[in-house]
Each structure stands twice: as C-alpha cells, then as structure tokens.
PDB file of C-alpha atoms in Angstrom:
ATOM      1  CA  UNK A 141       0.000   0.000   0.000  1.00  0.00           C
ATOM      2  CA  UNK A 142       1.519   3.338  -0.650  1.00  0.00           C
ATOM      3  CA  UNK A 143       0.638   6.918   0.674  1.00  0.00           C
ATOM      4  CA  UNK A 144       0.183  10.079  -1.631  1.00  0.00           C
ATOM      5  CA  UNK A 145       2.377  13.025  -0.053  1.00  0.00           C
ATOM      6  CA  UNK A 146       0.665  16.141  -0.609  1.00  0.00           C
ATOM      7  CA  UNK A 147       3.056  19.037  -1.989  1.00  0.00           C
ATOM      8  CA  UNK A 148       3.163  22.092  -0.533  1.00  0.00           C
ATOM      9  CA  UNK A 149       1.378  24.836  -2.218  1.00  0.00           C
ATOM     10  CA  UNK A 150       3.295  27.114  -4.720  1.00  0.00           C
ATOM     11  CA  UNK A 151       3.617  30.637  -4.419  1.00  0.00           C
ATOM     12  CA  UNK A 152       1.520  30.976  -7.542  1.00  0.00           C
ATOM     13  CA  UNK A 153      -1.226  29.249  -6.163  1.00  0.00           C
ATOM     14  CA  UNK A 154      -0.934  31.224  -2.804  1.00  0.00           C
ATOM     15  CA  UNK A 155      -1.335  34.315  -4.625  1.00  0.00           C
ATOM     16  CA  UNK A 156      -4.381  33.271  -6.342  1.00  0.00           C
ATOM     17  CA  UNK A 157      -5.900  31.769  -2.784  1.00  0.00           C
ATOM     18  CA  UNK A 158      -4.983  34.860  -1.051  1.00  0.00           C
ATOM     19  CA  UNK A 159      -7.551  37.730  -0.844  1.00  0.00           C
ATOM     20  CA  UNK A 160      -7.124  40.611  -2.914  1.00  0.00           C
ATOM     21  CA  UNK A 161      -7.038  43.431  -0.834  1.00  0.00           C
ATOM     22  CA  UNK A 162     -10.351  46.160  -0.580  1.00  0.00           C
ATOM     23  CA  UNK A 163     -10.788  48.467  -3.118  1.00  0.00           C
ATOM     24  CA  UNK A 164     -10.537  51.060  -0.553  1.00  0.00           C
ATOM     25  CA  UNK A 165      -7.162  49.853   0.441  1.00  0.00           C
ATOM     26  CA  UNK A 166      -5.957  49.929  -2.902  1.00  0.00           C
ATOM     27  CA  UNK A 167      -7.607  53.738  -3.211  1.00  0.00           C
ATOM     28  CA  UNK A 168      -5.512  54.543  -0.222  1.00  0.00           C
ATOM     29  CA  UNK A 169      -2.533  53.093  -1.481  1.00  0.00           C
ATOM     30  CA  UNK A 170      -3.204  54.898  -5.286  1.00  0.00           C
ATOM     31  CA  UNK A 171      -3.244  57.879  -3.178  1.00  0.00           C
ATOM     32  CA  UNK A 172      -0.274  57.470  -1.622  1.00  0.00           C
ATOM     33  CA  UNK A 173       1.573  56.953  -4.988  1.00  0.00           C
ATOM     34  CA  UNK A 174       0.433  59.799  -6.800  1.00  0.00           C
ATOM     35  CA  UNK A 175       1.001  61.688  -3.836  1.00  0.00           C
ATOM     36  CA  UNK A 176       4.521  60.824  -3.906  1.00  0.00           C
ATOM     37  CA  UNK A 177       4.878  61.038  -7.984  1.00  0.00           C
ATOM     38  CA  UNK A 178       3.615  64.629  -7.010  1.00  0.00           C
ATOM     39  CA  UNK A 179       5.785  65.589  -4.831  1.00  0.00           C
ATOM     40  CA  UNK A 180       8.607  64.667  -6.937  1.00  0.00           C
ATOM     41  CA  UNK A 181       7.639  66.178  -9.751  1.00  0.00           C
ATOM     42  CA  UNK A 182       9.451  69.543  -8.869  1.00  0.00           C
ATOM     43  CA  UNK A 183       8.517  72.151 -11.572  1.00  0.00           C
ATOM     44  CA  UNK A 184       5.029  70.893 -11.228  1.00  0.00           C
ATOM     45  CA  UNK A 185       5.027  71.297  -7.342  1.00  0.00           C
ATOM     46  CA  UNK A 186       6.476  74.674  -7.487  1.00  0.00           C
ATOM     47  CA  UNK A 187       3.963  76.256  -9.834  1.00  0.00           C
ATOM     48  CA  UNK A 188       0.913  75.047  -8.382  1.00  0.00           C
ATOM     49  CA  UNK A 189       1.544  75.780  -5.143  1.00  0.00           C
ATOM     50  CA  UNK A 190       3.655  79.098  -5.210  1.00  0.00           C
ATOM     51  CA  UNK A 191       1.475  80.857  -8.299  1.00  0.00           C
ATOM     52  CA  UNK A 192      -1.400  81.225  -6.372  1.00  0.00           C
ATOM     53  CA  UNK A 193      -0.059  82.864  -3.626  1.00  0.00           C
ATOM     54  CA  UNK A 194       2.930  85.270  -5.870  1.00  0.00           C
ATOM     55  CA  UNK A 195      -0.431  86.349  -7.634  1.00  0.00           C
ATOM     56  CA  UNK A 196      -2.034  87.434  -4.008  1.00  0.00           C
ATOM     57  CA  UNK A 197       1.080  89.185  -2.921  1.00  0.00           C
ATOM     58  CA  UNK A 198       2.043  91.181  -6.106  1.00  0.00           C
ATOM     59  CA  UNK A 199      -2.323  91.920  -6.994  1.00  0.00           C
ATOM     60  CA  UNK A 200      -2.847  92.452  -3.021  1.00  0.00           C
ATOM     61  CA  UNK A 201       0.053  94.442  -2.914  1.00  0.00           C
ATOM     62  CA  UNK A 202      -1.622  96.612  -5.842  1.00  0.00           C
ATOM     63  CA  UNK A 203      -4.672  97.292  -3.893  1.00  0.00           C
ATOM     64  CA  UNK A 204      -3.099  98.669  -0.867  1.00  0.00           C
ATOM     65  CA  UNK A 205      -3.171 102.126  -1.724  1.00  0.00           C
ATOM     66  CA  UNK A 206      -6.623 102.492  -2.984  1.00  0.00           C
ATOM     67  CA  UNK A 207      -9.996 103.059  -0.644  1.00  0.00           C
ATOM     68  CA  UNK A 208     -11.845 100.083   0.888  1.00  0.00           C
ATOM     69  CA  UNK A 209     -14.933  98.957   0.916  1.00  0.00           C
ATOM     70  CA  UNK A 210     -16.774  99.752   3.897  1.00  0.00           C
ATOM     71  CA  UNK A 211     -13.548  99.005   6.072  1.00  0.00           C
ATOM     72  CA  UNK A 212     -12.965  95.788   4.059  1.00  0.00           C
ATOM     73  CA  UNK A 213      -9.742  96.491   1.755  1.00  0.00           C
ATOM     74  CA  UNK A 214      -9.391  95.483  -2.330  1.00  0.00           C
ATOM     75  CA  UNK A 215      -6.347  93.057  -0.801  1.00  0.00           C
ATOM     76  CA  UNK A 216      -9.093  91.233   1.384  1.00  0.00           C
ATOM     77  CA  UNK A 217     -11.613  90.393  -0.918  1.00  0.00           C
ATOM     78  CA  UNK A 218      -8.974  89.278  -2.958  1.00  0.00           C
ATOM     79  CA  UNK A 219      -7.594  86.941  -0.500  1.00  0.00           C
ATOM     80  CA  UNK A 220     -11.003  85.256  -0.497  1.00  0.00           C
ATOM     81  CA  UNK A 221     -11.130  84.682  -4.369  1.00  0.00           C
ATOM     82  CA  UNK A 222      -7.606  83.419  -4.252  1.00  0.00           C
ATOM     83  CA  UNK A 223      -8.707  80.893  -2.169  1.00  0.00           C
ATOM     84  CA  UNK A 224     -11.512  79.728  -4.124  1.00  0.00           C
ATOM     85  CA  UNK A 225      -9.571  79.814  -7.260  1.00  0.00           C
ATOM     86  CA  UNK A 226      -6.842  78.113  -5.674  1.00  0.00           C
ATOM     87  CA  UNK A 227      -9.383  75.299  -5.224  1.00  0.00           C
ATOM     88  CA  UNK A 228     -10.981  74.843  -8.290  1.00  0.00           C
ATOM     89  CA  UNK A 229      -6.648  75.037  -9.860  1.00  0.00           C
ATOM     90  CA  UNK A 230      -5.764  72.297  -7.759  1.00  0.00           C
ATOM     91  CA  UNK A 231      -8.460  70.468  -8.850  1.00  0.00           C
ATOM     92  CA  UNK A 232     -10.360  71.128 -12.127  1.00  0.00           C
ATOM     93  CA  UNK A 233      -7.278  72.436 -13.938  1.00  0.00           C
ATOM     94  CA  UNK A 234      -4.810  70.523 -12.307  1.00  0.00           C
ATOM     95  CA  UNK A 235      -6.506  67.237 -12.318  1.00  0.00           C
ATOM     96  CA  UNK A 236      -7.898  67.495 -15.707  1.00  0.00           C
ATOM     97  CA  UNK A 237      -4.439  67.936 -17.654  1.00  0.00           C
ATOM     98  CA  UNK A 238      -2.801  65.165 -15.967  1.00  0.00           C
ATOM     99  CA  UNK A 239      -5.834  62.674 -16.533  1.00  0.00           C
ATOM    100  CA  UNK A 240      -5.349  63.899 -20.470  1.00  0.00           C
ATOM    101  CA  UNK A 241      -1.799  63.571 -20.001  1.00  0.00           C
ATOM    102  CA  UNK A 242      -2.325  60.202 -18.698  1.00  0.00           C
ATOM    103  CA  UNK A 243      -4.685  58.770 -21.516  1.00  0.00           C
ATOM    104  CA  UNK A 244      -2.632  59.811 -23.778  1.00  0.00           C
ATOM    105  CA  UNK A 245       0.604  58.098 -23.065  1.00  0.00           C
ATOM    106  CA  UNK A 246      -0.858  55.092 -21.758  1.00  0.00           C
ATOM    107  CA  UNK A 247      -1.275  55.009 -18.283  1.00  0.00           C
ATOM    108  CA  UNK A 248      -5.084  55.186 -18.196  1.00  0.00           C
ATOM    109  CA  UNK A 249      -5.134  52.126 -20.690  1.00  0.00           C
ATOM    110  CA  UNK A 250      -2.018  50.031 -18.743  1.00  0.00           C
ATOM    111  CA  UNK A 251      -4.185  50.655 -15.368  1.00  0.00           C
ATOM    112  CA  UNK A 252      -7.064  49.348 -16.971  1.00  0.00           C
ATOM    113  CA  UNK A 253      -5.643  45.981 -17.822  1.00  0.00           C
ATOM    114  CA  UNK A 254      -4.727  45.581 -14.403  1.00  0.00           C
ATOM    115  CA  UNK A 255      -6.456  43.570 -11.788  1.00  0.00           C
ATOM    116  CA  UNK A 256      -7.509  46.398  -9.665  1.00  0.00           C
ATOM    117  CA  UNK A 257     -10.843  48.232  -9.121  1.00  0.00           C
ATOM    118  CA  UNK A 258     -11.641  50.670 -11.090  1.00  0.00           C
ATOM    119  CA  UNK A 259     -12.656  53.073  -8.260  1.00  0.00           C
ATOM    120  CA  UNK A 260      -9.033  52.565  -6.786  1.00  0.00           C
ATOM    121  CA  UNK A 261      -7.636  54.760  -9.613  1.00  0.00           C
ATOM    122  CA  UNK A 262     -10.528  57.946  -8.685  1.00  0.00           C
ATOM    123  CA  UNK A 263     -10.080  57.167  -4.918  1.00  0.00           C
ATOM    124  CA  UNK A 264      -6.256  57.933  -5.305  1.00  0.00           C
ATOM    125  CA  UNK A 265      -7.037  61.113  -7.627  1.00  0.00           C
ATOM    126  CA  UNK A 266      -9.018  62.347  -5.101  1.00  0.00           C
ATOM    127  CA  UNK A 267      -7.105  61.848  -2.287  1.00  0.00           C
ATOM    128  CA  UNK A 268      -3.898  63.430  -4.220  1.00  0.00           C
ATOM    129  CA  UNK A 269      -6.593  66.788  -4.906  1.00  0.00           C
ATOM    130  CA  UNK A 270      -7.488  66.987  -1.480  1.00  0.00           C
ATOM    131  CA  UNK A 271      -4.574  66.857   0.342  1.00  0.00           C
ATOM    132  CA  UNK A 272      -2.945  69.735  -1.909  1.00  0.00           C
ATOM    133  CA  UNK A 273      -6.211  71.470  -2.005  1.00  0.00           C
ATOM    134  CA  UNK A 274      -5.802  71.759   1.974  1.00  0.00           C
ATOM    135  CA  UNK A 275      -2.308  72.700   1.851  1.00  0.00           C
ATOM    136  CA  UNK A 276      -2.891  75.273  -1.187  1.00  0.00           C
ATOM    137  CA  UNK A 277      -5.894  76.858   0.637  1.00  0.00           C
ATOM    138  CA  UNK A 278      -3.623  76.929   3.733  1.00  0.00           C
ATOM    139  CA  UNK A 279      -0.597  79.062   2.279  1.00  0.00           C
ATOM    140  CA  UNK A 280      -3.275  81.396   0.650  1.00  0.00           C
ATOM    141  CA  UNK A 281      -4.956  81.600   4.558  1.00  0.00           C
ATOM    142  CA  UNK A 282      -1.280  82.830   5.786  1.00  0.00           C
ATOM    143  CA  UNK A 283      -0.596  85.098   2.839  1.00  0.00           C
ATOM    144  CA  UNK A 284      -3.663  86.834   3.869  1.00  0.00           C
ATOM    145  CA  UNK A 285      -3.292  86.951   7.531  1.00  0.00           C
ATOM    146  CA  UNK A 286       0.233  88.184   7.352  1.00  0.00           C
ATOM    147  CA  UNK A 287       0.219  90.721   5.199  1.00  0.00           C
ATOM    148  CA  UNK A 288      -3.392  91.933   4.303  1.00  0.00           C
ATOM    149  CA  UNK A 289      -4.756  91.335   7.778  1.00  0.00           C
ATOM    150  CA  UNK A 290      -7.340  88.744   6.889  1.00  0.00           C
ATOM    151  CA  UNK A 291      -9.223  87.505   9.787  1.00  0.00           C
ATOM    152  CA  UNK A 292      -8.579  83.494  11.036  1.00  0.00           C
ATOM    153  CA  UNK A 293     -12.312  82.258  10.970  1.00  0.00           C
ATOM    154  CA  UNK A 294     -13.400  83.250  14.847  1.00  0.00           C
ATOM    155  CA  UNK A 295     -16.816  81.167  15.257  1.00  0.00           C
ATOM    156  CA  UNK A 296     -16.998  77.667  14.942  1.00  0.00           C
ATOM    157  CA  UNK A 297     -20.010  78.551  12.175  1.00  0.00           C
ATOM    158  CA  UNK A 298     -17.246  80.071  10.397  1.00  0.00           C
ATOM    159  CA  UNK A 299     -15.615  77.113  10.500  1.00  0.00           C
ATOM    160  CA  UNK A 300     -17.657  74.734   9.369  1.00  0.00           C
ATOM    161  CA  UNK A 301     -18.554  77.065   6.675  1.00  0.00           C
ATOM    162  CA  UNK A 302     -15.190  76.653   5.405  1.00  0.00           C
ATOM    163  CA  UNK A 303     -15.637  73.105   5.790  1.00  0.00           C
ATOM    164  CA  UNK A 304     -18.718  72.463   3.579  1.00  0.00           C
ATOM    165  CA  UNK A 305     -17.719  74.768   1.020  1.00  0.00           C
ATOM    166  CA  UNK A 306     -14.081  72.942   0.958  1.00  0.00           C
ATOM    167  CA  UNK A 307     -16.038  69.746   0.523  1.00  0.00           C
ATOM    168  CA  UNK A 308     -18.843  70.815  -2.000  1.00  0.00           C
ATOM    169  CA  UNK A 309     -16.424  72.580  -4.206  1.00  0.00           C
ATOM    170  CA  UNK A 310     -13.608  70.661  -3.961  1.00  0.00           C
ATOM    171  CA  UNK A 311     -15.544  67.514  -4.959  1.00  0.00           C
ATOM    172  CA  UNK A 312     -17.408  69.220  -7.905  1.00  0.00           C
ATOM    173  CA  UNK A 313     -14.455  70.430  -9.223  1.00  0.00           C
ATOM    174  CA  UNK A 314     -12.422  67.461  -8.823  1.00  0.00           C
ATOM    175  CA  UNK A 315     -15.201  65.471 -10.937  1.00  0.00           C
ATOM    176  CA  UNK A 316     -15.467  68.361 -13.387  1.00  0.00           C
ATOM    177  CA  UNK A 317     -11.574  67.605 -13.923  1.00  0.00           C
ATOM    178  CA  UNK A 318     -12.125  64.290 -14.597  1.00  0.00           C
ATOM    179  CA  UNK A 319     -14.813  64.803 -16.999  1.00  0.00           C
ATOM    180  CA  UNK A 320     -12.764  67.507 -18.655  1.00  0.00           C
ATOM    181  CA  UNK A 321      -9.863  65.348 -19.288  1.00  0.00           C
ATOM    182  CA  UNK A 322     -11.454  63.787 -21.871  1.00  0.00           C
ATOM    183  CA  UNK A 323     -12.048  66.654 -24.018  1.00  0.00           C
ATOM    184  CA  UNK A 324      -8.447  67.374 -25.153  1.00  0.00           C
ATOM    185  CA  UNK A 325      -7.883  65.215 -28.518  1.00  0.00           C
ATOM    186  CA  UNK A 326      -3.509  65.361 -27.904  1.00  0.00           C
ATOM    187  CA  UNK A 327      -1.568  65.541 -24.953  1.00  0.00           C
ATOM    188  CA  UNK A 328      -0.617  68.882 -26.524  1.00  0.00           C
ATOM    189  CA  UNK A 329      -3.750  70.643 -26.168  1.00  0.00           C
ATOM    190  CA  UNK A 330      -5.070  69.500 -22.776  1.00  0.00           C
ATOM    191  CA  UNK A 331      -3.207  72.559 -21.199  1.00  0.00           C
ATOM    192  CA  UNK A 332      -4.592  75.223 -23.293  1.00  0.00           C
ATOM    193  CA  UNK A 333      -8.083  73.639 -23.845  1.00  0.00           C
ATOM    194  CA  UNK A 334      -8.554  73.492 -19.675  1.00  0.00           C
ATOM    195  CA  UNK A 335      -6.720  76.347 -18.698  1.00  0.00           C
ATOM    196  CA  UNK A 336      -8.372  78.860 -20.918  1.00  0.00           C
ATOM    197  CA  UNK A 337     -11.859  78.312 -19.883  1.00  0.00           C
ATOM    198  CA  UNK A 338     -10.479  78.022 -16.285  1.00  0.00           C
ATOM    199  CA  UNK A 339      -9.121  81.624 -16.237  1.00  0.00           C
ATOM    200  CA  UNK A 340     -11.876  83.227 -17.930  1.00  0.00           C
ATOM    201  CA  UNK A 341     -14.451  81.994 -15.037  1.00  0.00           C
ATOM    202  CA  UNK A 342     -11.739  83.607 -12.929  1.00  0.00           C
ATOM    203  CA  UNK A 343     -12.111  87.030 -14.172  1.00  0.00           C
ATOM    204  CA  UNK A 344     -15.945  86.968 -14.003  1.00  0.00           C
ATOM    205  CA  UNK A 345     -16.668  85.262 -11.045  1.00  0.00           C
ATOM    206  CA  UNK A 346     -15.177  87.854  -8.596  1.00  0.00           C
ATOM    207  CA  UNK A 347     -11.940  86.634  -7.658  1.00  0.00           C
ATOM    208  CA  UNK A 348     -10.103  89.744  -8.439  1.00  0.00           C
ATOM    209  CA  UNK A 349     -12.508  92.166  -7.554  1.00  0.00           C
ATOM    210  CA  UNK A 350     -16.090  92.676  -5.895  1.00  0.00           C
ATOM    211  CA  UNK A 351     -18.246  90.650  -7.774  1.00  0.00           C
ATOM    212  CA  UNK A 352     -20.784  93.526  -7.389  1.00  0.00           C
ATOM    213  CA  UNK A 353     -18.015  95.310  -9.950  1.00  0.00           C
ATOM    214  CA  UNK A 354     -18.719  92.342 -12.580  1.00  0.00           C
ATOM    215  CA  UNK A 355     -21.495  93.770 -15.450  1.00  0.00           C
ATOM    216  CA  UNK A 356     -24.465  91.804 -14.647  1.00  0.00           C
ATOM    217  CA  UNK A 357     -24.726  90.156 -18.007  1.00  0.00           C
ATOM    218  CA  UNK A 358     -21.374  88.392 -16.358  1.00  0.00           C
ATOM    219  CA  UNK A 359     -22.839  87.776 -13.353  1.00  0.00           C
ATOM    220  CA  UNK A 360     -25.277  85.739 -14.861  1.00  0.00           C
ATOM    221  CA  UNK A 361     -22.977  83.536 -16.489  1.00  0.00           C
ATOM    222  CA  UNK A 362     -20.952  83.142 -13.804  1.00  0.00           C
ATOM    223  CA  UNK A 363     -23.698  81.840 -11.685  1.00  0.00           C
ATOM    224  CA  UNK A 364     -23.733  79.112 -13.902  1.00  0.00           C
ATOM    225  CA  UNK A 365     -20.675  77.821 -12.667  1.00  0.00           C
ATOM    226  CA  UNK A 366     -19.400  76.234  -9.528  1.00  0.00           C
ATOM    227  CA  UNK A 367     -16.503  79.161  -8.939  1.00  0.00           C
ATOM    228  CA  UNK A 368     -18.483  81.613  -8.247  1.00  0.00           C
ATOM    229  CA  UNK A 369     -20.479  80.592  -5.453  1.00  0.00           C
ATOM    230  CA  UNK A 370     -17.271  78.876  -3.767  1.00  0.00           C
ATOM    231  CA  UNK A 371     -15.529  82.438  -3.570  1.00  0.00           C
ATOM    232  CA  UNK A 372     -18.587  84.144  -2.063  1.00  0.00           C
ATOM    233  CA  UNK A 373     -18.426  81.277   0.558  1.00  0.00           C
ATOM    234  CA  UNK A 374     -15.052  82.080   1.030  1.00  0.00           C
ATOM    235  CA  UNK A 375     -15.481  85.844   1.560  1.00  0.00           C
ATOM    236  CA  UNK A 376     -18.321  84.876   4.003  1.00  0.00           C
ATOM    237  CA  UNK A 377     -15.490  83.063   5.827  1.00  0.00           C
ATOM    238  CA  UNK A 378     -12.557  85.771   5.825  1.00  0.00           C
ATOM    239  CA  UNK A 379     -14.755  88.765   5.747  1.00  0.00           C
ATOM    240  CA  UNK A 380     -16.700  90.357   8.616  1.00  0.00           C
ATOM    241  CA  UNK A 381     -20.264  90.049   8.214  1.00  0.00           C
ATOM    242  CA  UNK A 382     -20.916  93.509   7.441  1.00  0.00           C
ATOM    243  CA  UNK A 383     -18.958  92.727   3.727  1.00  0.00           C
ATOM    244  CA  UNK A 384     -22.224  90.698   3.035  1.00  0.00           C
ATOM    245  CA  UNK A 385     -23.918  94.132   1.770  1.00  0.00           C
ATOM    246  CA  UNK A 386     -21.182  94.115  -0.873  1.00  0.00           C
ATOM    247  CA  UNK A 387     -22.770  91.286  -2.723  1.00  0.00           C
ATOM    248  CA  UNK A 388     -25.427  92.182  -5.177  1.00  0.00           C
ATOM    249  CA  UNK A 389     -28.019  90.139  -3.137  1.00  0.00           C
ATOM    250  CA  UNK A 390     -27.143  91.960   0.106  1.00  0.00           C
ATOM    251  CA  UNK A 391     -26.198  88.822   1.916  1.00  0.00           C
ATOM    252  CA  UNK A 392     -24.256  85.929   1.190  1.00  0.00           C
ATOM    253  CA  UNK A 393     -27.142  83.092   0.603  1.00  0.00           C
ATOM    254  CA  UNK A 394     -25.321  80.312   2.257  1.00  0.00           C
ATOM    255  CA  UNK A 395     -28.239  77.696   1.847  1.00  0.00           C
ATOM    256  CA  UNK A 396     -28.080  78.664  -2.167  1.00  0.00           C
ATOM    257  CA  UNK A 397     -24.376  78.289  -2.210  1.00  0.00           C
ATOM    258  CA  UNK A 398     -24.854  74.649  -0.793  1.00  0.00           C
ATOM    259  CA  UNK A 399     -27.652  74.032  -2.716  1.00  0.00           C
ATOM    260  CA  UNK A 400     -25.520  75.147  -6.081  1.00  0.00           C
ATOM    261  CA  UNK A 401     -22.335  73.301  -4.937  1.00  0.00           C
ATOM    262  CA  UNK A 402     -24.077  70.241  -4.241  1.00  0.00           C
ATOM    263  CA  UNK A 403     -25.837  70.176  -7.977  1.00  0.00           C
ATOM    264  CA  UNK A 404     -22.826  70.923  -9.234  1.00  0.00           C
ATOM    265  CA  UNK A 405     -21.045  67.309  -7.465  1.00  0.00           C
ATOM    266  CA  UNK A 406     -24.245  65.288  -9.094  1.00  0.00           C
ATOM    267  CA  UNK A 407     -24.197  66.804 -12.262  1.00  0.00           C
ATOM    268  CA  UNK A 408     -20.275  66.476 -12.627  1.00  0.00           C
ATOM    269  CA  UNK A 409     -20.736  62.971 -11.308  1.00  0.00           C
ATOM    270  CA  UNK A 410     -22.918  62.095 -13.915  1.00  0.00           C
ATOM    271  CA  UNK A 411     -21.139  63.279 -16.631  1.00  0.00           C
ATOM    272  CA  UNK A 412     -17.709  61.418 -15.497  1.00  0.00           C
ATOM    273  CA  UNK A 413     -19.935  58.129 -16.186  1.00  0.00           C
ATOM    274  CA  UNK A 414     -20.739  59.578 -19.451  1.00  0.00           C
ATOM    275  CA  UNK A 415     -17.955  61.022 -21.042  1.00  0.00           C
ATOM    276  CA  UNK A 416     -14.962  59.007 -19.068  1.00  0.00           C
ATOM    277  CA  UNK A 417     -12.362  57.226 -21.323  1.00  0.00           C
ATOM    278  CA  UNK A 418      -9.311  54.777 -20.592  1.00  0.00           C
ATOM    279  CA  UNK A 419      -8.204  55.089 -23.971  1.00  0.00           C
ATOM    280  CA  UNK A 420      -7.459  57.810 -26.511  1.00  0.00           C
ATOM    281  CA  UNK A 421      -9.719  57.717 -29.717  1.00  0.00           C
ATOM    282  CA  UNK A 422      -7.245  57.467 -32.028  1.00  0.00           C
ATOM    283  CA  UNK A 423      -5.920  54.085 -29.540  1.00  0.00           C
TER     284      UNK A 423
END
C-alpha cells in the first residue's frame, strides 16, 4: 500500500488563494503613490503651489493704496477669491491635464488591464486633490493673515462654513476635472483647452474684484458655474459680516451656495460616467 504526499502549495497558487485586498485599500494606497509622484515632480510642485499665492502678494500688494470697501480692503476680498480659485486650480485644472496627459501616453489604458478596481484609480485622484487642495488653501490663509490682515475664521459657524464649502467645491471640481480630461484630442492641447476656460471663469466670477463690480450680463454667467459661489463662501469666511452688503443680493445666501455646490457634485458625477475614457480615440 503506498501513501500520496501532498506538496506544498506554490507561491503561484498562494497568490491566487490569497484575498485581494479592498478596493478602498488599494484607493488609499493609489493615493499614496500619486502623492509621492507629485511631490517629486518639482517644476510641477512649485507652480501650483507658489502661483497662487505670488499672484495674491504682487495683486494684493496693488490694492493697498486704494480706498476700501466699507472698512474691508481690495487686498481682502482678494484673498477670499484666491482661495476659491486656488481650489478649483488644484483640482479642475490641475486634475484634468494630468488625466489627459495620462490617456494619452498610456497610463489610463495600462491601469485598466490591471487587476484592480476601477474606483481605486478615482479614490487615489481624489485623495492626491485633497490633500494639496488643503495645503494650497492653507498658504493662501497665511498670505492673507500676514500681510493683508485677513481675519482666522473666529466662530466655529465660520468654520464649518469653510468646511462644507471645501467639501462641495472641492468635490465638484475634482469630478469636473475628470470629466474635462477627456475633451483634449492630444496631450498637446489639454493645457490650453482646460486652462483657458479656467481663467476666464476667474475674471468673471469675482476673484479679483467685488463681484458687485462684474457687469451683470457676467454675473449671470458666472452663476452658472461652480466658482463663483465657492468664492462668495469664502469671503463669508474671511470677511466680517458687514462685507455681506457688498454682494449684489445683500447677503451671502449660504443655503443657495450649498444648494448650487451640491448640484454641481451630481451633475459632474454624472457626466464622469458619461464622457470618461481609458483610452485615446485614435488608440
């Protein structure tokens, strides 16, 4: 009679028994890489995070010697618009040319072959947005406090303002970036097809001056978009609340400004599902 030894498993087939790890593990640890392909990426770094707030000094700077508004100075309200444009450059503009950049050489289509989650790939996105959103919005925040005496938020409403408004825009524009990144047709043209839109909602959504100043035919297309409601949540955060009558609906409509922000993450949501591509159309 003989006996059968059984071999031990090979580390092939361990693999394959093993389980494969959540996708929000795998989001975390996306994050953490493109975090740290970020980071090293030097010229990239530098611009994104230094532009913002060279703009604030040398345009803030500007506005020091001309009259304020109702004890609120040109430099101030500035502040607040750099923030939310800092936002929505960190994550619509930023985002959206390096998901172009991405489809285009091959990364999108390489990380779709690959066993892991789709969702892992837009978890790590968003995790890279968020954490330089925060740290973008925070050099802006001591720009202003040093040297155009913004005011640190001083109510914990305040503070949770800045919260939501962090949230609800950052998301929107995040998933707007997304979507975007699928409109460029080369890796050449994804900077000037995403940035020139971007800039031109800058000038008429009242980041560089009172958006009271803005003709109203403006206005009204600025309304449309997401940018303009995130700076007037911002200038409810950084400017006392008398600054509200500088807004041309005498107050700064917090519940709309939620309301709008919140439409804006559904609708950009739904047009990721539709317009999203891992592969170039000429792939």
């Amino acid at each position: 009679m003989t006996t059968t030894l059984s071999r031990p498993p090979t580390r092939m087939a361990a693999a394959a028994a093993a389980p494969l790890p959540s996708a929000g593990r795998l989001a975390l640890k996306r994050g953490a890489l493109e975090l740290k392909s970020f980071f090293r990426t030097k010229g990239q770094f530098i611009v994104i995070f230094s532009l913002p707030a060279i703009m604030l000094m040398l345009l803030g700077a500007m506005q020091s010697g001309k009259p304020d508004f109702n004890g609120v100075t040109g430099a101030q309200i500035l502040t607040a618009g750099m923030i939310g444009a800092g936002i929505m450059g960190t994550t619509f503009q930023n985002l959206g040319i390096n998901v172009a950049l991405e489809r285009h050489d091959g990364t999108l289509k390489r990380l779709y072959g690959m066993p892991m989650p789709r969702i892992a790939y837009f978890g790590g996105k968003v995790i890279q947005v968020l954490v330089c959103m925060v740290a973008e919005v925070a050099l802006l925040v001591v720009v202003g406090v040093l040297m155009f005496d913004v005011q640190v938020p001083g109510t914990l409403d305040r503070w949770l303002t800045l919260a939501w408004v962090l949230l609800l825009g950052g998301v929107a524009c995040t998933l707007l970036g997304i979507a975007v990144g699928s409109l460029p047709k080369s890796a050449r043209g994804a900077n000037a097809i995403i940035t020139l839109p971007f800039l031109i909602v800058q000038f008429i959504s009242g980041v560089y001056m009172p958006f009271s100043d803005v003709p109203a035919f403006l206005q009204f297309i600025a309304s449309l978009f997401p940018l303009k409601w995130m700076t007037q949540g911002m200038r409810s955060v950084f400017l006392p609340e008398h600054a509200a009558a500088l807004e041309p609906a005498g107050s700064w409509q917090l519940p709309l400004i939620a309301l709008v922000l919140a439409a804006w993450c559904v609708g950009a949501l739904l047009l990721c599902m539709k317009t999203f591509r891992w592969t170039a159309k000429d792939s």
